[in-house]
Coordinates of C-alpha atoms in Angstrom, one line a residue:
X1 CA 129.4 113.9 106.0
X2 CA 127.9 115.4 109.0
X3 CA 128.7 113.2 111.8
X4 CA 124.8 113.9 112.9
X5 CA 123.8 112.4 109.6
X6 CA 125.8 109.2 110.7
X7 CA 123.3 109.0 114.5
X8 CA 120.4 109.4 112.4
X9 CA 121.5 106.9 109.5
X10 CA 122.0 104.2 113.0
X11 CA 118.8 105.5 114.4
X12 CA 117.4 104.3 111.1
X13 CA 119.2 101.4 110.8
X14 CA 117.8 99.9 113.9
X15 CA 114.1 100.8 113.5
X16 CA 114.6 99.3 110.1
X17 CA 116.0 96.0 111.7
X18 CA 113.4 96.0 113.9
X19 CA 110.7 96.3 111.1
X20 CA 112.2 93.4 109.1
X21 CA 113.9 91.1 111.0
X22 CA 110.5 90.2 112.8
X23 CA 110.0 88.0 109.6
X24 CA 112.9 85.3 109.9
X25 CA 111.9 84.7 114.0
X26 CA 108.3 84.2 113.5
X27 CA 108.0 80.6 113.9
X28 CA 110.8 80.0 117.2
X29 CA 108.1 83.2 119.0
X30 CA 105.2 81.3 117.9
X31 CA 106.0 78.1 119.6
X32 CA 107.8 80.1 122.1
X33 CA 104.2 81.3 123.3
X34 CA 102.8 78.7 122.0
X35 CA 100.2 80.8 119.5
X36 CA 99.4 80.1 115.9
X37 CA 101.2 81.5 112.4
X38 CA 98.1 83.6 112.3
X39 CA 98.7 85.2 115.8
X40 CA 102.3 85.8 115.3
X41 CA 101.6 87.7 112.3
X42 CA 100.1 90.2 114.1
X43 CA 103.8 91.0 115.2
X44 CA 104.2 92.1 111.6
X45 CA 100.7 93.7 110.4
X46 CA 100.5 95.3 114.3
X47 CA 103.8 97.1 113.9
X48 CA 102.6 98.3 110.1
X49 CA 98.9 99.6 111.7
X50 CA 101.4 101.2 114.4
X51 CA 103.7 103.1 112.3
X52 CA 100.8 104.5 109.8
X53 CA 98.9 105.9 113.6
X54 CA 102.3 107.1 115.2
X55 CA 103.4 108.9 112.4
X56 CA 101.1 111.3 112.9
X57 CA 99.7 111.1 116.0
X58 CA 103.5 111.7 118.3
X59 CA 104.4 114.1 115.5
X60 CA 100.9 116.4 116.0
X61 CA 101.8 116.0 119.6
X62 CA 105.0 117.0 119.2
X63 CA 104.7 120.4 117.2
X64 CA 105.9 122.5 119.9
X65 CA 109.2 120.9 121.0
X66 CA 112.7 121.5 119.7
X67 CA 113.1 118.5 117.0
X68 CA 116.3 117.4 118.4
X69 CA 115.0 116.5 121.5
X70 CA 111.9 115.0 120.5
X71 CA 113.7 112.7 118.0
X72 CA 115.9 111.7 121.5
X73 CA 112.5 110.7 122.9
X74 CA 111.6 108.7 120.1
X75 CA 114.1 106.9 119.8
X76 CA 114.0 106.3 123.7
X77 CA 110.8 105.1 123.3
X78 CA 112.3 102.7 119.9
X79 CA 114.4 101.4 123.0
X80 CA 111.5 100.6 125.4
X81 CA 109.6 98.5 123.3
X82 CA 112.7 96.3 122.0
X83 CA 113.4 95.9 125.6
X84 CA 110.0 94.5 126.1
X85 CA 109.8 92.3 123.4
X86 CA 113.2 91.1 124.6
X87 CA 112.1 90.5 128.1
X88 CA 108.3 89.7 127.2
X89 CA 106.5 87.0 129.5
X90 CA 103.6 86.3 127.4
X91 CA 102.5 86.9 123.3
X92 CA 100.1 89.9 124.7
X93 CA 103.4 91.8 126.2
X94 CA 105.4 91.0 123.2
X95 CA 102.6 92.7 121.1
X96 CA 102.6 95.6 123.3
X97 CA 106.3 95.9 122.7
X98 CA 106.1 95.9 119.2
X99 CA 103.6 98.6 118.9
X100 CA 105.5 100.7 121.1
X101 CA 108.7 100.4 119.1
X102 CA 106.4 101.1 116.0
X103 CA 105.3 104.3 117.3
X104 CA 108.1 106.0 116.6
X105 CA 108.8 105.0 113.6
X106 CA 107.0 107.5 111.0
X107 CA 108.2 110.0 113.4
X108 CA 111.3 109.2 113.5
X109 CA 112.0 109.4 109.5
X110 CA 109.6 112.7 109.1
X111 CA 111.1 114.7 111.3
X112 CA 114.5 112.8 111.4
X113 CA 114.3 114.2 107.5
X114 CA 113.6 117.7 108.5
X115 CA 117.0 118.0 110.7
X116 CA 119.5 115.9 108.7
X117 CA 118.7 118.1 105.2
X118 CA 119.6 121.1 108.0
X119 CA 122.9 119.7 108.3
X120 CA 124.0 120.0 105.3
X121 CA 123.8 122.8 102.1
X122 CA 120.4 123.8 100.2
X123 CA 121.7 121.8 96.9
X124 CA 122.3 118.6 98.9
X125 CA 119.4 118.1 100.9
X126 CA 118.2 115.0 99.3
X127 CA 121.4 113.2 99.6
X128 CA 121.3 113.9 103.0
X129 CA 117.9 112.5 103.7
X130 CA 119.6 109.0 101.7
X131 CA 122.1 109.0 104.0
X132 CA 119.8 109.0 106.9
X133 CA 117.6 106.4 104.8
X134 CA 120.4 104.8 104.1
X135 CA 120.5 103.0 107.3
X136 CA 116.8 101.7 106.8
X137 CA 117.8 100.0 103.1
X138 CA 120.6 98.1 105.0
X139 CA 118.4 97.2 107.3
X140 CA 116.4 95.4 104.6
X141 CA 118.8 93.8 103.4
X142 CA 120.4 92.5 106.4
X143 CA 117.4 92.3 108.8
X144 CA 115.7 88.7 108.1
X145 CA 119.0 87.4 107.7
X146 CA 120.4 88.9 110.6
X147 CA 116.8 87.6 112.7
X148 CA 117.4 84.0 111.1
X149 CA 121.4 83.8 112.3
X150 CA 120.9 85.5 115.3
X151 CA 117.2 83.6 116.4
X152 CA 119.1 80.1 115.5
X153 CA 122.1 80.7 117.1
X154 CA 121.3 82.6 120.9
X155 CA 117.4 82.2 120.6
X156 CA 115.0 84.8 119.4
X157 CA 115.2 87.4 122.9
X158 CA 118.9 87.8 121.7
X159 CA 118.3 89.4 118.3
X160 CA 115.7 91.7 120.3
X161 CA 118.3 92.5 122.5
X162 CA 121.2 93.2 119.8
X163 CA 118.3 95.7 118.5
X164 CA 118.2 97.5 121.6
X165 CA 121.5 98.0 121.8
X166 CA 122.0 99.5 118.3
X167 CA 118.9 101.5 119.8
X168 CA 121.2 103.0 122.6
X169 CA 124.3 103.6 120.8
X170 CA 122.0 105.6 118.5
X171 CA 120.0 107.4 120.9
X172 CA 123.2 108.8 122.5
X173 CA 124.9 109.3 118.9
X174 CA 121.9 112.0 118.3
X175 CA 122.2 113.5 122.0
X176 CA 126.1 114.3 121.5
X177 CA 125.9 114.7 117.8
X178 CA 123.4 116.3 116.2
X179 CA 123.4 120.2 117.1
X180 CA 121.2 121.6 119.2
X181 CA 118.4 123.6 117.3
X182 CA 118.8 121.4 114.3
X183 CA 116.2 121.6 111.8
X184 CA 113.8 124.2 113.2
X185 CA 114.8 126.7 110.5
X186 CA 116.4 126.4 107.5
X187 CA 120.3 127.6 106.9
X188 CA 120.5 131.5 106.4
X189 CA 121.4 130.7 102.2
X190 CA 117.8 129.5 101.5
X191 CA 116.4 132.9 100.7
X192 CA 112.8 131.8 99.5
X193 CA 111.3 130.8 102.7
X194 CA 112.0 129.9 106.0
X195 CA 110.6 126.6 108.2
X196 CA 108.1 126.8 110.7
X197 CA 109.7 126.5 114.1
X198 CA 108.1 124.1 116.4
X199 CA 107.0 126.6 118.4
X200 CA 104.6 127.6 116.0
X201 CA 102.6 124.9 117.2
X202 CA 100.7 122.2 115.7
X203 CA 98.3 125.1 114.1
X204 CA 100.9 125.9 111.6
X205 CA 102.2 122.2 111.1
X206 CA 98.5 121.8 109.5
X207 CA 98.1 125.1 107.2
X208 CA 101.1 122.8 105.1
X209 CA 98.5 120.6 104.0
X210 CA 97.0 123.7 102.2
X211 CA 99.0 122.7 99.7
X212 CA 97.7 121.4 96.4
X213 CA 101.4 119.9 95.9
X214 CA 101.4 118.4 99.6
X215 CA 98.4 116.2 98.3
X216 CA 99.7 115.3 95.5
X217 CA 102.9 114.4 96.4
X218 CA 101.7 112.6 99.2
X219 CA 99.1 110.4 96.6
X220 CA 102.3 110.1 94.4
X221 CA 104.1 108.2 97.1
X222 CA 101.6 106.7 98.4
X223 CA 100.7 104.9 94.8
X224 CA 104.5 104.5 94.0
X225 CA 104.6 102.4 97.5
X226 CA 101.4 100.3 96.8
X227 CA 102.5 99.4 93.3
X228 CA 106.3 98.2 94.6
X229 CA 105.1 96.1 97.6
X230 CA 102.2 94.9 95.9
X231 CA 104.4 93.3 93.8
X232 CA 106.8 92.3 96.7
X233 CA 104.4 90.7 98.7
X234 CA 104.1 87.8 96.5
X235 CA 107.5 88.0 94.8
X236 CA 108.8 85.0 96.6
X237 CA 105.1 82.8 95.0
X238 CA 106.8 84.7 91.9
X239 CA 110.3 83.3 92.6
X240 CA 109.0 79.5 93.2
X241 CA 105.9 79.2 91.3
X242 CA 107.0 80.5 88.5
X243 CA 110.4 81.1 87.8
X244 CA 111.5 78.0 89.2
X245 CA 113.6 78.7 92.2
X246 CA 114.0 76.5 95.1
X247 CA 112.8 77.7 98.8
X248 CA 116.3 78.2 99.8
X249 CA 117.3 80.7 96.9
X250 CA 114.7 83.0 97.9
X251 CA 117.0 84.3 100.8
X252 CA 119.7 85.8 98.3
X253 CA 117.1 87.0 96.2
X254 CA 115.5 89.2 98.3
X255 CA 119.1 90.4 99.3
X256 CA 119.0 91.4 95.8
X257 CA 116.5 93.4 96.0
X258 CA 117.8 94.9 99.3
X259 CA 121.1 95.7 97.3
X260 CA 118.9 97.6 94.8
X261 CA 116.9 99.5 97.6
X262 CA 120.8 100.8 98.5
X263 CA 121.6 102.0 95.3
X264 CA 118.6 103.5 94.4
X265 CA 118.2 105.1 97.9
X266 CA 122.0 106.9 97.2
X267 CA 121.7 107.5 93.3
X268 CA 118.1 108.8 93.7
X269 CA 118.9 111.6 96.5
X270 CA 121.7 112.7 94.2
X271 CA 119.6 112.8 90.8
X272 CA 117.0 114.7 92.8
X273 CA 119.3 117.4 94.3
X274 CA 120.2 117.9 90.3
X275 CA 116.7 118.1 88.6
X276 CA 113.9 116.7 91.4
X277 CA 110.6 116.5 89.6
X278 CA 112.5 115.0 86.7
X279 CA 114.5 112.5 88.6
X280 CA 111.2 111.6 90.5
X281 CA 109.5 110.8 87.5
X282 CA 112.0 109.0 85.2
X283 CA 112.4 106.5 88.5
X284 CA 108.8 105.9 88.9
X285 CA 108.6 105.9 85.2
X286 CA 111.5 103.5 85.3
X287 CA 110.0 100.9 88.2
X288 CA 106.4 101.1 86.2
X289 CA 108.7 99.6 83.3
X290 CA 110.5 97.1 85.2
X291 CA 107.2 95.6 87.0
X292 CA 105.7 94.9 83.6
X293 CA 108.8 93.5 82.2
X294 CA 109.1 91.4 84.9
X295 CA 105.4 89.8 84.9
X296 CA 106.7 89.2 81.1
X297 CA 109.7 87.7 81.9
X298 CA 109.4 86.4 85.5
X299 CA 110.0 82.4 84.1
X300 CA 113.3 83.0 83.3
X301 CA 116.0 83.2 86.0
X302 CA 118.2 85.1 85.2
X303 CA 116.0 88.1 84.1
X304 CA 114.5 87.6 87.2
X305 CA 117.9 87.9 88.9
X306 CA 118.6 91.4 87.0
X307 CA 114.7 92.5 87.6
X308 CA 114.2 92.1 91.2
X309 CA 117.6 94.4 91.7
X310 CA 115.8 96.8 89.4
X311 CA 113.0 96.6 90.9
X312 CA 114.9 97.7 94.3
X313 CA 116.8 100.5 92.7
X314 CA 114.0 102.4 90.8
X315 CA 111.5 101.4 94.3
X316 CA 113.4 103.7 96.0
X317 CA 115.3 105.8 94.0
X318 CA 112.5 108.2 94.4
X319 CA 111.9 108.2 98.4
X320 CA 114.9 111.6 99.2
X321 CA 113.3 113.4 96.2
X322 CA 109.5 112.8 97.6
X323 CA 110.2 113.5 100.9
X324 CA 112.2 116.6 100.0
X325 CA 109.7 117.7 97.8
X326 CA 107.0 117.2 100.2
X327 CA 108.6 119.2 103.1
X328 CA 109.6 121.8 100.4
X329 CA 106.0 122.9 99.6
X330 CA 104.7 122.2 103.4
X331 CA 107.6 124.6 104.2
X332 CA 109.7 122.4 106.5
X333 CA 105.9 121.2 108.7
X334 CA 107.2 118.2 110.1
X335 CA 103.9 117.0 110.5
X336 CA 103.9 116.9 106.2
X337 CA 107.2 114.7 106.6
X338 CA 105.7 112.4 108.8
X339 CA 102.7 112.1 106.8
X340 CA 104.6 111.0 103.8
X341 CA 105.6 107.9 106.0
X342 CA 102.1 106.9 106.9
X343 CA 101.0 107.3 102.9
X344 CA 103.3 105.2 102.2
X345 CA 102.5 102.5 104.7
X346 CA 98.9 103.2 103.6
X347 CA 99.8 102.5 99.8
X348 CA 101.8 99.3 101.1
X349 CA 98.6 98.2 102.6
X350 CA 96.8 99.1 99.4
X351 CA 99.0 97.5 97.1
X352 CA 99.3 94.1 99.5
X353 CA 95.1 93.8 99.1
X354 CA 95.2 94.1 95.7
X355 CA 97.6 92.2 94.8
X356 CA 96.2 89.3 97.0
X357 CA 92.5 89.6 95.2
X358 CA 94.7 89.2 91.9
X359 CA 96.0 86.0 92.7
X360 CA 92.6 85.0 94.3
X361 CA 90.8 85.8 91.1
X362 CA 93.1 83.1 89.4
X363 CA 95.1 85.2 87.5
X364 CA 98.4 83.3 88.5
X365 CA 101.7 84.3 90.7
X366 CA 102.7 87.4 88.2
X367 CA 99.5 88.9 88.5
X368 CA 100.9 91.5 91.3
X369 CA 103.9 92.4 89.0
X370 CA 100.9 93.7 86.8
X371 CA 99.2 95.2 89.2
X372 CA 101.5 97.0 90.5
X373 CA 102.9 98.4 87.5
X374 CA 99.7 99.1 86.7
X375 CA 99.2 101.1 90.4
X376 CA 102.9 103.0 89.7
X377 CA 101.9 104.4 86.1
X378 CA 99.2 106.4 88.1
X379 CA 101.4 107.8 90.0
X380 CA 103.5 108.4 87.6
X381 CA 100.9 110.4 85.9
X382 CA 100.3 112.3 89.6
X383 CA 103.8 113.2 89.2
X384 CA 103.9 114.7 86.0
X385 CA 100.8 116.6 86.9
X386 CA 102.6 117.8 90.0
X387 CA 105.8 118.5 87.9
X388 CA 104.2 120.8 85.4
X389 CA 101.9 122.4 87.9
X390 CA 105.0 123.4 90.1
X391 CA 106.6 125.5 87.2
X392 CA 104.0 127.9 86.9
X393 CA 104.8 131.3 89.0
X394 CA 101.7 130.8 91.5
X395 CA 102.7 127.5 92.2
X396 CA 106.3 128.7 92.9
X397 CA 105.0 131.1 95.2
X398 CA 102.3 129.3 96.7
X399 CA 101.3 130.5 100.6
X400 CA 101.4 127.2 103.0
X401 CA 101.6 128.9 105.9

């Protein structure tokens, strides 16, 4: 393994902590500053808003300079804003400093995507976008635990600053590790196109979106996204309300999950480097399944035990094929990568609203399990739609650029 892929799986792994571990210090930075549960929220839905704007907007902004170097910026700029929430006088600064630290984050992982499959050869390019994901599925499932330990322990500024020093042992991991020129064209074996350089310009990053298969791609993932954390959003009502779990088990359950996010992160990059479009729909196919078998069997525990893990590892066994596939028909525009990130914050959004209207309706705490097996076998469909479309001869040889 490329010892570049290992900075950008740290890189990862702190923007990941810093997503998640928000969650288990809510209520010691609410009474810190004295603001309601309502207020601190904004810490969470803030940082979502952030990443779905930043993903795009510092990528477009971007399109000119040498990818190594901007992904150095961004993840000086992931250091700023820990270092302001750590420091942070008031709930307004704190704020600030999460929505700086979200800026980079879609950025980060698009074009972060771009230069790790660079590192590597043609066939393995989705297992090296899992490694580099690999650091943001640890992340979830160490990051609320890691928040609670830490927050209870040394205070909530502490786990703040832990994150900022991941952020600096990463930034200079990428400055000595990754090569310079990394991921601005594609290795000399890939015969069948080459990637735009950055100094083609943001003009050329947007002729990608040409692409019939760049939409739908980009609808598939976001769909696949809305469907899973639809359903996550409420899994812990689920867990309680229903299956009869205590408060205090829902910790190791969501661990769980994270544990299936791991596995499905490393066995889908490797399925999707063998047969993609297959892989990508037998997994969505496969979570669509599990959704609707766990809204069936969600009051028994220990289904729910071996679902939620399921749940985890099909959720995100298709993330390296999708963003591979994605990139592949934008030819390498890392503004496509990027955009991939903010569909699928989009479709967590999405699935979150409906989800919530669900259980407002009155149609109980396994509603969103149907819903959002419901919202995956669309995309599912999407996919197959792609699929077939891709093996016809003027797909293969679609123009993007």
């Amino acid at each position: 393994m490329p010892s570049g892929l290992v900075a950008l799986a740290l890189g990862g792994f702190g923007i990941g902590l810093t997503e998640f571990l928000i969650a288990g210090l809510l209520p010691q930075v609410a009474s810190s500053f004295a603001v309601s549960e309502a207020a601190a929220g904004w810490l969470i839905s803030g940082y979502a808003l952030s990443v779905a704007v930043g993903a795009i907007a510092l990528t477009a902004a971007t399109a000119r300079l040498p990818r190594k170097a901007v992904l150095v910026g961004l993840v000086a700029l992931f250091v700023v804003g820990n270092l302001l929430s750590a420091v942070a006088p008031s709930y307004p600064v704190m704020l600030l400093g999460r929505i700086v630290a979200a800026l980079c984050h879609g950025s980060f992982f698009g074009i972060g995507s771009l230069v790790a499959r660079s590192l590597v050869a043609p066939e393995k390019k989705s297992r090296a976008v899992a490694v580099m994901f690999a650091g943001l599925t640890l992340a979830n499932v160490l990051g609320v635990p890691f928040g609670a330990l830490v927050g209870e322990r040394w205070g909530w500024r502490a786990a703040f600053w832990a994150v900022t020093a991941i952020g600096v042992l990463a930034l200079a991991g990428i400055a000595a590790l990754v090569p310079d020129g990394a991921g601005e064209t594609r290795s000399p074996r890939v015969t069948r196109h080459s990637d735009p350089s950055p100094a083609d310009g943001l003009r050329a990053q947007f002729r990608a979106f040409r692409s019939w298969q760049v939409w739908l791609t980009l609808t598939a993932t976001a769909l696949s996204y809305g469907g899973m954390f639809g359903a996550f959003s409420y899994i812990a009502y689920t867990f309680t309300e229903v299956g009869g779990f205590s408060s205090s088990d829902v910790a190791w359950l969501l661990m769980v999950y994270g544990v299936g996010l791991v596995v499905g992160n490393l066995v889908g990059g490797r399925a999707a480097d063998h047969d993609r479009d297959r892989a990508l729909v037998l997994a969505l196919l496969g979570l669509a399944v599990t959704l609707a078998v766990f809204g069936l069997l969600a009051a028994n525990a220990t289904a729910s035990v071996i679902l939620v893990f399921l749940m985890g590892l099909f959720g995100f066994a298709s993330v390296p094929g999708m963003i591979t596939r994605v990139t592949d028909f934008a030819h390498g525009a890392a503004l496509a990568a990027s955009a991939n990130v903010s569909a699928s914050n989009i479709g967590n959004a999405l699935g979150a609203w409906l989800g919530g209207l669900a259980i407002t309706a009155g149609l109980g705490y396994t509603a969103p399990l149907y819903v959002g097996a419901g919202i995956v076998l669309i995309s599912v469909i999407v996919m197959a739609v792609a699929a077939r479309q891709a093996k016809s001869p003027a797909q293969r040889t679609e123009p993007c650029m």
